[in-house]
Short mmCIF file of C-alpha atoms in Angstrom, two decimals:
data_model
loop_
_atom_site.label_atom_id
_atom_site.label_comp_id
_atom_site.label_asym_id
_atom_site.label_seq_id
_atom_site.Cartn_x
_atom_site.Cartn_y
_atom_site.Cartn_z
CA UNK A 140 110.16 137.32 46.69
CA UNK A 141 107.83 135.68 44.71
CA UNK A 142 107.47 135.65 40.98
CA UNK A 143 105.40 133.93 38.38
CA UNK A 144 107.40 134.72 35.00
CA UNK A 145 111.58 134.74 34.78
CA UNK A 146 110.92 138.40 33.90
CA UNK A 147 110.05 139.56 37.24
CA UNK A 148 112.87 137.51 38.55
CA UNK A 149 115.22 140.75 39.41
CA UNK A 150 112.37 143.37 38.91
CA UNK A 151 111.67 145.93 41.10
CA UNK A 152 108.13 145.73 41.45
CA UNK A 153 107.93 141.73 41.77
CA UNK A 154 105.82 140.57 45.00
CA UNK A 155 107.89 141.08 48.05
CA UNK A 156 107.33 138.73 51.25
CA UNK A 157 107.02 140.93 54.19
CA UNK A 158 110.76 140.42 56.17
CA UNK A 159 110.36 137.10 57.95
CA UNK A 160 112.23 136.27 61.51
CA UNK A 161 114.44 133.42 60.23
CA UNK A 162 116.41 133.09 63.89
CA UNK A 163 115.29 129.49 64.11
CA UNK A 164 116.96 128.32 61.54
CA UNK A 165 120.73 129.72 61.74
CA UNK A 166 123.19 128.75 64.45
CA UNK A 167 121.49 128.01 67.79
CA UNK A 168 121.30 131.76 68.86
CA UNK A 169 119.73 132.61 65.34
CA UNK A 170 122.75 134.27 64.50
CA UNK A 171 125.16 134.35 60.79
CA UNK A 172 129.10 134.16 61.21
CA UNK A 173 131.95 135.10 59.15
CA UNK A 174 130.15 137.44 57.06
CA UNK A 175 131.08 141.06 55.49
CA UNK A 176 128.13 142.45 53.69
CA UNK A 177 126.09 139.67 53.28
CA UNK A 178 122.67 140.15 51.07
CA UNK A 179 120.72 137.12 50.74
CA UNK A 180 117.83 137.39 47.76
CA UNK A 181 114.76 134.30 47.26
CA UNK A 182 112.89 133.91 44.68
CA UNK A 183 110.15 131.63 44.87
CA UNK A 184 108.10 130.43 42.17
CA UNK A 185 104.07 130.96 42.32
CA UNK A 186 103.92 128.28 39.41
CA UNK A 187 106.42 125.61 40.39
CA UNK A 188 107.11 126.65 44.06
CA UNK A 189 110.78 126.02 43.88
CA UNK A 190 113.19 128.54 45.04
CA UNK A 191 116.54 129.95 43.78
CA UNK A 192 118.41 131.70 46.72
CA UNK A 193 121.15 134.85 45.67
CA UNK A 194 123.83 135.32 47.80
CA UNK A 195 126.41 137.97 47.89
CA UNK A 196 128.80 138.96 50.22
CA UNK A 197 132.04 141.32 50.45
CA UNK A 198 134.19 138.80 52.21
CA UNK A 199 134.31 136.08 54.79
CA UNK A 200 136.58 135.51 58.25
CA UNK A 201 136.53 133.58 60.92
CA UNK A 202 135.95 135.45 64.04
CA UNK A 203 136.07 132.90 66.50
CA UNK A 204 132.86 131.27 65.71
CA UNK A 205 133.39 130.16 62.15
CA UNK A 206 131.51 130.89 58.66
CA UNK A 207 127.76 129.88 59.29
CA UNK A 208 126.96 127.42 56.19
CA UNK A 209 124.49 129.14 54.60
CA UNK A 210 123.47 126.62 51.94
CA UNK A 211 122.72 123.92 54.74
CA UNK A 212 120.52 126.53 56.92
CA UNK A 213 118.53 127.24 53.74
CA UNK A 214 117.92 123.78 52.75
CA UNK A 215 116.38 123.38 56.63
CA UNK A 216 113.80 125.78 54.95
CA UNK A 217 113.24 124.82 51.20
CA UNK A 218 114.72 121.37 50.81
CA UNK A 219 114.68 120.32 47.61
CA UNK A 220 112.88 123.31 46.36
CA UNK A 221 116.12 125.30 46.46
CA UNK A 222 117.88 124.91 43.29
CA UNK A 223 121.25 125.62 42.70
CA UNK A 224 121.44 127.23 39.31
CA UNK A 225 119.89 130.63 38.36
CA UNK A 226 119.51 129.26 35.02
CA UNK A 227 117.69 125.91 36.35
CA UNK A 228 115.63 128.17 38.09
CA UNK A 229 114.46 130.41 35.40
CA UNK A 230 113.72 127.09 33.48
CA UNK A 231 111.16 126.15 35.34
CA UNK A 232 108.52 128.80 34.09
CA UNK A 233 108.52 126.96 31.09
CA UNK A 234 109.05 123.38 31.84
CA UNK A 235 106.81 123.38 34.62
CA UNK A 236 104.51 126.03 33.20
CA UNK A 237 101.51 123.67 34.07
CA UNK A 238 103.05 121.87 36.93
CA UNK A 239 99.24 122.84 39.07
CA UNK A 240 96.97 122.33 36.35
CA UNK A 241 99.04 118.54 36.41
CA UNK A 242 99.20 117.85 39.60
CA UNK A 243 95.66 118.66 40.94
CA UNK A 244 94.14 116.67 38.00
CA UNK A 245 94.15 113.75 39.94
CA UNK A 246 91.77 115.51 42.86
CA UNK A 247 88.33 115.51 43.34
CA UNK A 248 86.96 119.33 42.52
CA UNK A 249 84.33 121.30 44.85
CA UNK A 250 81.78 122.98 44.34
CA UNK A 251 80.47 126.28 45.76
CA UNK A 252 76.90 126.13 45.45
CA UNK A 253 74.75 129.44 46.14
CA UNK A 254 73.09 127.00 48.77
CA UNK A 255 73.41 123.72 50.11
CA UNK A 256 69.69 123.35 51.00
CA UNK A 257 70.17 124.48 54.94
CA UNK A 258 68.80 128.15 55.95
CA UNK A 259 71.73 130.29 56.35
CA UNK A 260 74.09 128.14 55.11
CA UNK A 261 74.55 130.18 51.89
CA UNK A 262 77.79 131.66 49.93
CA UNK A 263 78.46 134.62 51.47
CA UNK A 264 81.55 135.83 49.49
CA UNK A 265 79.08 137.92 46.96
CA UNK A 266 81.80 137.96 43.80
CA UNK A 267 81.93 136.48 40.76
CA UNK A 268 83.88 133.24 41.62
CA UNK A 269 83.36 131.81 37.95
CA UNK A 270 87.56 132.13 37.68
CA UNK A 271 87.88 129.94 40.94
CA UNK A 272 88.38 126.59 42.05
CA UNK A 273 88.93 124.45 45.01
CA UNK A 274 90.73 120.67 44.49
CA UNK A 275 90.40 118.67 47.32
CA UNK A 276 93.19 115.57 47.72
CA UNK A 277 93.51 112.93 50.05
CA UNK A 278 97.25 112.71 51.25
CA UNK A 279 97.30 108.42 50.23
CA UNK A 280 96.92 110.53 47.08
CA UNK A 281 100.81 110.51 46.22
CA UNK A 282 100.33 113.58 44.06
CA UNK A 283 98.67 115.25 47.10
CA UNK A 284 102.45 114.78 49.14
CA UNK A 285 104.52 115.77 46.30
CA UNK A 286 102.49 119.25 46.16
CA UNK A 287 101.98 119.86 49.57
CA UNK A 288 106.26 118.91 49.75
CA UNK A 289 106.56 121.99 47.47
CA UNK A 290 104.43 123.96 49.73
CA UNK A 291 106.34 122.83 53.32
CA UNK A 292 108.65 126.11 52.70
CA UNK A 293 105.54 128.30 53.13
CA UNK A 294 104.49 126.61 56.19
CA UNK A 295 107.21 127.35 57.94
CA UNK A 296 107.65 130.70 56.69
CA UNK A 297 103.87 132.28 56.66
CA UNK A 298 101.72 130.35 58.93
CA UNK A 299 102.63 131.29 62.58
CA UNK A 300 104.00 128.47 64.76
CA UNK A 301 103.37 125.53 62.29
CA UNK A 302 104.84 122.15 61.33
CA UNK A 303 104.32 120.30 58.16
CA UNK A 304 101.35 117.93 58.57
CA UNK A 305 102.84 113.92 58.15
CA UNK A 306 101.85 113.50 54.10
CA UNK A 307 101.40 109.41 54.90
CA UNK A 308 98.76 109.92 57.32
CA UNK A 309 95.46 109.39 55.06
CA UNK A 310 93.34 111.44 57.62
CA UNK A 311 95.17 114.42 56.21
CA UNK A 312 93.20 116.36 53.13
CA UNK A 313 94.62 118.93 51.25
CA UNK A 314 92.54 122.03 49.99
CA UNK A 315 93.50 123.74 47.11
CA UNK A 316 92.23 127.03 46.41
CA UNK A 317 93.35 127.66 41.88
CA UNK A 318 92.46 130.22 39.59
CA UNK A 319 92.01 130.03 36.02
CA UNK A 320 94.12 132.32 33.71
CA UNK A 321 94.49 132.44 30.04
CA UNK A 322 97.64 132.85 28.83
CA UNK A 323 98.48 133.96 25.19
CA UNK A 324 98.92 131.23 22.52
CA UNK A 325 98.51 128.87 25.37
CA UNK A 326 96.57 126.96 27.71
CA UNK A 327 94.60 127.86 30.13
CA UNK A 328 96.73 127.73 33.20
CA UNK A 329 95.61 127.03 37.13
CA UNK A 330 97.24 129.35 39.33
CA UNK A 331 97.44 127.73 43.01
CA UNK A 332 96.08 131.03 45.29
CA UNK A 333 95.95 129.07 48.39
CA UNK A 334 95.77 126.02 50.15
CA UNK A 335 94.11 124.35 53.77
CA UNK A 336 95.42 121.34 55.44
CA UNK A 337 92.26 119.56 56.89
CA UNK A 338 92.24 116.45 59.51
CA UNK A 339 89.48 113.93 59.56
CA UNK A 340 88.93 112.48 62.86
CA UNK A 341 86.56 109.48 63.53
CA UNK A 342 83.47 109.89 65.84
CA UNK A 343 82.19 107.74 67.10
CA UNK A 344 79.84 105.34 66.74
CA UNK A 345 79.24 106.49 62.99
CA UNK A 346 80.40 109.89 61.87
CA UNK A 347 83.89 111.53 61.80
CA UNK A 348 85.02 115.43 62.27
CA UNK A 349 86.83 118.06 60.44
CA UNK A 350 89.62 119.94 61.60
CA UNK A 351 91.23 122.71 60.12
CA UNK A 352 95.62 122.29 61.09
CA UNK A 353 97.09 124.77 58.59
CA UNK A 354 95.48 127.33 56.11
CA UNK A 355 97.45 129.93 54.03
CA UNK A 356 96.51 132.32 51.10
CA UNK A 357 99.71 133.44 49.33
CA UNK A 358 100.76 137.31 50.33
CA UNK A 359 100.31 138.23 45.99
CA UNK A 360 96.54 137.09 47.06
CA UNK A 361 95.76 138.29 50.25
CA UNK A 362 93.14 140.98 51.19
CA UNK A 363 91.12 139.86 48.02
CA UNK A 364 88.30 136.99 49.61
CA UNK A 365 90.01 134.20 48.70
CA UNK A 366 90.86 132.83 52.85
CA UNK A 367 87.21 133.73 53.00
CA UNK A 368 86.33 131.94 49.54
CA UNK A 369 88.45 128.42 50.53
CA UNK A 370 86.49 128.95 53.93
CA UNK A 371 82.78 128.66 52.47
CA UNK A 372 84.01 125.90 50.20
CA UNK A 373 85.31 123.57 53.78
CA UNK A 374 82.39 124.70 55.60
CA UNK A 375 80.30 123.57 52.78
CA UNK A 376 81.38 120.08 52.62
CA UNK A 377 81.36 119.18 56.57
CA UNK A 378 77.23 120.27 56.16
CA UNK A 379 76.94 118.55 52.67
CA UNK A 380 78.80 115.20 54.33
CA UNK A 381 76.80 115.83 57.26
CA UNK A 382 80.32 115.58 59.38
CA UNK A 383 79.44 115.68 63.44
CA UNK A 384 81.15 119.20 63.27
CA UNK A 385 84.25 121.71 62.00
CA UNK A 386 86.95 123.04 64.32
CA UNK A 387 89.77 124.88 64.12
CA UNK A 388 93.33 123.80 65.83
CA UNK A 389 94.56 127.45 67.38
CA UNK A 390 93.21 129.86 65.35
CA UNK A 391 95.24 133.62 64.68
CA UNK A 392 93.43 136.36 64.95
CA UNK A 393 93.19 137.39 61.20
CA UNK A 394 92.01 133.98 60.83
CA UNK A 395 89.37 133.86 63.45
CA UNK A 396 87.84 137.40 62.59
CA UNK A 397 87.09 135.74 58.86
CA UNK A 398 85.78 132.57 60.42
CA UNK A 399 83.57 134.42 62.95
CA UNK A 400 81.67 136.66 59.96
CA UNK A 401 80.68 133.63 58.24
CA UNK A 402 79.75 132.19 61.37
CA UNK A 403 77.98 135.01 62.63
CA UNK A 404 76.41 135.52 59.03
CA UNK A 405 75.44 132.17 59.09
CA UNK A 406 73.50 132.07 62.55
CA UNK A 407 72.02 135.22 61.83
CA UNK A 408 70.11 133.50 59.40
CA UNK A 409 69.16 130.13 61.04
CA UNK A 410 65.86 129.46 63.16
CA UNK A 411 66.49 127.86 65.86
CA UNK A 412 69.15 130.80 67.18
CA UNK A 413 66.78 133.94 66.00
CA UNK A 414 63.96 132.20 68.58
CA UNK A 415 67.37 132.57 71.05
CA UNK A 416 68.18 135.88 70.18
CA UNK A 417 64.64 136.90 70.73
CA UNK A 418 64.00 135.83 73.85
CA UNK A 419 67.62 137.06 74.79
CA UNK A 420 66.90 140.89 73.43
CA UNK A 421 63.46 140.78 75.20
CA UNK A 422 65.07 140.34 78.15
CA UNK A 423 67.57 143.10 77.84
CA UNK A 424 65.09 145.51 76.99
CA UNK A 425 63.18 144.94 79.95
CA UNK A 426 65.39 147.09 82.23
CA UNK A 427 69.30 148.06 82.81
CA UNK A 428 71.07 145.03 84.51
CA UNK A 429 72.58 147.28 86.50
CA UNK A 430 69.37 147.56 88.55
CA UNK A 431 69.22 143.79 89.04
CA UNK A 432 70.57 141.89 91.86
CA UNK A 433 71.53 139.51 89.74
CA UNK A 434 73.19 139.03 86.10
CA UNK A 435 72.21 136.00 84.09
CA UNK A 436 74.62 134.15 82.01
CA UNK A 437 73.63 135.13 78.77
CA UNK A 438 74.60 131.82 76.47
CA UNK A 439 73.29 130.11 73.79
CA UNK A 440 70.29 127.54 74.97
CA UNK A 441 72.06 124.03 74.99
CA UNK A 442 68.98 122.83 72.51
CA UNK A 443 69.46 125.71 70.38
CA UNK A 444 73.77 124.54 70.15
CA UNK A 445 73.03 121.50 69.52
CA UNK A 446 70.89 122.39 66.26
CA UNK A 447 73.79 124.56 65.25
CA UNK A 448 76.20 121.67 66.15
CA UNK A 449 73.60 119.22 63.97
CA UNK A 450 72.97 121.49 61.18
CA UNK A 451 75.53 123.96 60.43
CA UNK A 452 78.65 122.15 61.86
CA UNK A 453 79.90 124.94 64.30
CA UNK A 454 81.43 124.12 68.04
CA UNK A 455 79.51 124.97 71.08
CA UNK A 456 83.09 126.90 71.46
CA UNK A 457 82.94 129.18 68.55
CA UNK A 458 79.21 129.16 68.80
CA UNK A 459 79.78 130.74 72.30
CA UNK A 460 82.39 133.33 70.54
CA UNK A 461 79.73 134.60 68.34
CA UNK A 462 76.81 134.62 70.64
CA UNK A 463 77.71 138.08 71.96
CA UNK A 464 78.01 139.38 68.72
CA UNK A 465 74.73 138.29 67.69
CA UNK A 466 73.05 139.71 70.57
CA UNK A 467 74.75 142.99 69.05
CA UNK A 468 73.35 142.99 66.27
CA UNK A 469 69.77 142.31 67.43
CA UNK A 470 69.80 145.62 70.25
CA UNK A 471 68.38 148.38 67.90
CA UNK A 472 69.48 151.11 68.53
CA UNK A 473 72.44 149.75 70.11
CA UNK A 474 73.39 152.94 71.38
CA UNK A 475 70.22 152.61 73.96
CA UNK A 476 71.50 149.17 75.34
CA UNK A 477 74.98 150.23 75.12
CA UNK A 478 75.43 149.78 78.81
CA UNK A 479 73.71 146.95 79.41
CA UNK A 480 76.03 144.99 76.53
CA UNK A 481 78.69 146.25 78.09
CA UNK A 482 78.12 144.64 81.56
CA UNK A 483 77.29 141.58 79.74
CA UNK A 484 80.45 141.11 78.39
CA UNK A 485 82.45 142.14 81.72
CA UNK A 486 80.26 139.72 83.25
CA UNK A 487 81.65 136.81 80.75
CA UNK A 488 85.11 138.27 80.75
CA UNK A 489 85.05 137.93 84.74
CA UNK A 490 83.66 134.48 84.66
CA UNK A 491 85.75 132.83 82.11
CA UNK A 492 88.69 134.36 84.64
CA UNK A 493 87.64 133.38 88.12
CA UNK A 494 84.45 130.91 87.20
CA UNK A 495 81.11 131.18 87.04
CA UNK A 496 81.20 132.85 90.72
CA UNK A 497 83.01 135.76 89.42
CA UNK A 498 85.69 135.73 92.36
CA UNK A 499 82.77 135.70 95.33
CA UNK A 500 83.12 133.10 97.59
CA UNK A 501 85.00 130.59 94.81
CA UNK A 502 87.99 131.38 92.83
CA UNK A 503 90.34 134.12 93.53
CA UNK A 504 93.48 135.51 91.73
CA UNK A 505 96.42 137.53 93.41
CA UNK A 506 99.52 138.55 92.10
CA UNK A 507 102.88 137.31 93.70
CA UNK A 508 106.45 138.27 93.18
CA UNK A 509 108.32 137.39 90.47
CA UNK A 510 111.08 137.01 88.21
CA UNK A 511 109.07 136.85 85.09
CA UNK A 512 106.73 139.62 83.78
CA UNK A 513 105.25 140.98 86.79
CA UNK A 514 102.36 142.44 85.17
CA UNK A 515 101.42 139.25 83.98
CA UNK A 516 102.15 136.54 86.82
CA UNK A 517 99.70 135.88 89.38
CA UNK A 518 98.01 132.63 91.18
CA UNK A 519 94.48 131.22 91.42
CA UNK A 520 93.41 129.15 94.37
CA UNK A 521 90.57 128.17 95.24
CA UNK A 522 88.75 128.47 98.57
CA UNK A 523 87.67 125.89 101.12
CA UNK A 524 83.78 124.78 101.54
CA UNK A 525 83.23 128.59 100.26
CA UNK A 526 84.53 130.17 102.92
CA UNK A 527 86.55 133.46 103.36
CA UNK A 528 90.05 133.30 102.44
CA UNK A 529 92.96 135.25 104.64
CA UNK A 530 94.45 136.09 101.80
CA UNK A 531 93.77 139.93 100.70
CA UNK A 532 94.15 142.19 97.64
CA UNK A 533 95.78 145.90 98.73
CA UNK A 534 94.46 148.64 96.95
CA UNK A 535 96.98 148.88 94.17
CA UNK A 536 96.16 145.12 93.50
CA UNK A 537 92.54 145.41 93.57
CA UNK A 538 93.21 148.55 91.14
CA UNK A 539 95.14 146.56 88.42
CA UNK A 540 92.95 143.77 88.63
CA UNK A 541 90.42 145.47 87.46
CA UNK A 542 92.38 147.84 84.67
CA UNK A 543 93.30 144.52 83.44
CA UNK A 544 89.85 143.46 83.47
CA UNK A 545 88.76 147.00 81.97
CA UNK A 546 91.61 146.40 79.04
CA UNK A 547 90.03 142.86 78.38
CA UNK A 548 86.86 144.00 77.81
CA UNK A 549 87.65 146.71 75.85
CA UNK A 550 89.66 144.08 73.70
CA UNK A 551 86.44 142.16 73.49
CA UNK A 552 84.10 145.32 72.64
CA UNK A 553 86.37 146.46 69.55
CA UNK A 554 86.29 142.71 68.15
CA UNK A 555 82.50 142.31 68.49
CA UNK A 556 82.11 145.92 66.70
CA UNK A 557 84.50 145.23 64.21
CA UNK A 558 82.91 141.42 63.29
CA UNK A 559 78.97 143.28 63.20
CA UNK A 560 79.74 146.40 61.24
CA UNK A 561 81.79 143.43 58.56
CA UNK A 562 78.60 141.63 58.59
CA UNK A 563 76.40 144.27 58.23
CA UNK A 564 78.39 145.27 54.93
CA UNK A 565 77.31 141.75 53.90
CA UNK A 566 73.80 141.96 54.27
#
């Protein structure tokens, strides 16, 4: 639970974490011993991010596989963070009361200009952002270790399959997404919303690029911009330090559909990839594909990705992830082309399966026996000098392969249409 006064510490309406899977860190099967009606309670500070953990329990035995040591399991989580006392805990609120506004002093702070000079590299977030402020800090920084220390916890608990980052590497930055709030009689307090852990690689011969590892808005904050707001602000300093580009290490889904509307947003308004898009829709409006013997690999022009590479810092990879959706947007009505788009991105789903060939004369998949999820096991091989393989689908086979293929696409459709009708809100 996490709390920002000692008054909500025990509330009932204080900011509940949604129930985290916390197997990994008890026992080796994930499991508590010894234990009659346990009921284990953390609170976690939003202004000091240390933690208090209350236990309770009826009564403990030993059944055979002893009493599971709960302090030690916790302390794999929160480290020093966890505090013993209740009373040290509630402490904090006032001794550390401006343990942010302290500790980011030392960084350098961002700015989110309404434009950075490049067409279509704009804010996009459309609020008032006056209250807001991103800190960035350089992990030699030794204030930049101690907070991102405090944050580890967090990590491990929110952001899906990470590790802490190593806080002596210097190619590590820290983002820090605050917000300004006036307290009475006080201060004016920072409130830490958020926070991105960015690498800086070198490129060569000159130039180095950004990589996002680790980026997490705190559950009190979600659903309100801010991922979106700390986005803009990183996007906006790889094009203002004219980086070679900014990539993403494994993004989630949530993640990636933010990422993709600025993108999308962003190409929508730059030149080189509306003379694209033209050209593309021209095309498509020419005739249904379906009447053509052939089905042209609708991607972005390599001269047109390497502007966006140059200018606005995306991938040819996540370029390529929104080119479908802005072809999209540019079919008016869509509901004349519908068809057509839809081939286009069977086509692509097909390809990126069994290669450019789509399964003609190149790659092939079957499925084979076995002990794992049958549904999802199969092999690709490849055939010799093009020739006709011996190897052959039954009907059932053939049949799944291509509800499989159906269920990808339709995957892919309800992500494009969800990403356009967000952007068009934004327009």
């Amino acid at each position: 639970i996490t709390v920002s006064s000692k008054d909500e510490v025990g509330a009932s309406d204080a900011a509940r974490i949604t129930p985290i899977d916390l197997n990994s860190f008890f026992e080796e099967d994930g499991k508590i011993y010894g234990y009659q009606g346990l009921s284990i309670t953390i609170w976690v500070s939003s202004i000091s991010f240390q933690a208090y953990a209350d236990i309770s329990y009826k009564s403990t035995s030993d059944g055979g596989k002893g009493v599971t040591d709960l302090k030690s399991a916790l302390q794999n989580i929160f480290g020093e963070t966890l505090l013993d006392s209740k009373d040290d805990f509630l402490q904090t609120f006032s001794s550390d009361g401006n343990y942010i506004r302290s500790i980011i002093s030392s960084g350098e702070v961002l700015q989110h200009p309404l434009t950075n000079g490049h067409d279509g590299a704009s804010t996009l977030s459309g609020k008032a952002t006056s209250d807001l402020e991103v800190v960035r800090m350089v992990m030699d920084n030794p204030d930049a270790g101690s907070l991102y220390s405090r944050l580890v916890p967090l990590v491990l608990l929110l952001v899906d399959g990470s590790n802490p980052i190593d806080v002596t590497d210097s190619g590590w930055e820290l983002y820090v997404l605050t917000q300004k709030k006036d307290l009475e009689h006080e201060d004016v307090q920072s409130r830490l919303l958020g926070f991105s852990a960015i690498y800086r690689f070198y490129h060569y011969p000159d130039s180095t690029r950004l990589r996002l590892g680790q980026i997490l808005v705190l559950p009190p904050y979600q659903s309100k911009g801010h991922g979106r707001h700390l986005l803009e602000v990183i996007h906006n300093v790889a094009i203002s330090e004219d980086v070679y580009d900014f990539t993403v290490e494994e993004p989630l889904d949530a993640f990636q559909h933010v990422r993709t509307c600025l993108d999308v947003q962003r190409l929508l308004g730059f030149e080189p990839i509306k003379e694209a898009l033209n050209s593309t829709v021209l095309y498509l409006k020419q005739g249904r594909l379906s009447k053509k013997t052939h089905v042209p690999r609708f991607v972005p022009p390599s001269s047109a990705a390497e502007d966006v590479r140059r200018v606005l810092k995306i991938n040819k990879t996540q370029l390529t992830q929104c080119w479908e959706i802005l072809i999209y947007l540019s079919l008016d009505p869509i509901d004349k082309y519908v068809d057509d788009f839809e081939m286009i991105v069977s086509h692509r789903a097909k390809e990126e399966i069994l290669g450019k060939d789509g399964g003609s004369g190149g790659k092939q998949v079957i499925e084979v026996p076995s002990e794992y999820k049958e549904d999802m096991s199969f092999v690709m091989f490849k055939t010799k000098d093009g020739k006709p393989s011996s190897v052959e689908l039954d009907e059932d086979q053939t049949k799944q392969q291509e509800e499989q293929l159906k269920q990808l696409v339709d995957e892919r459709l309800n992500v494009i249409k969800s990403v356009a009708q967000k952007v068009q809100l934004q327009v």
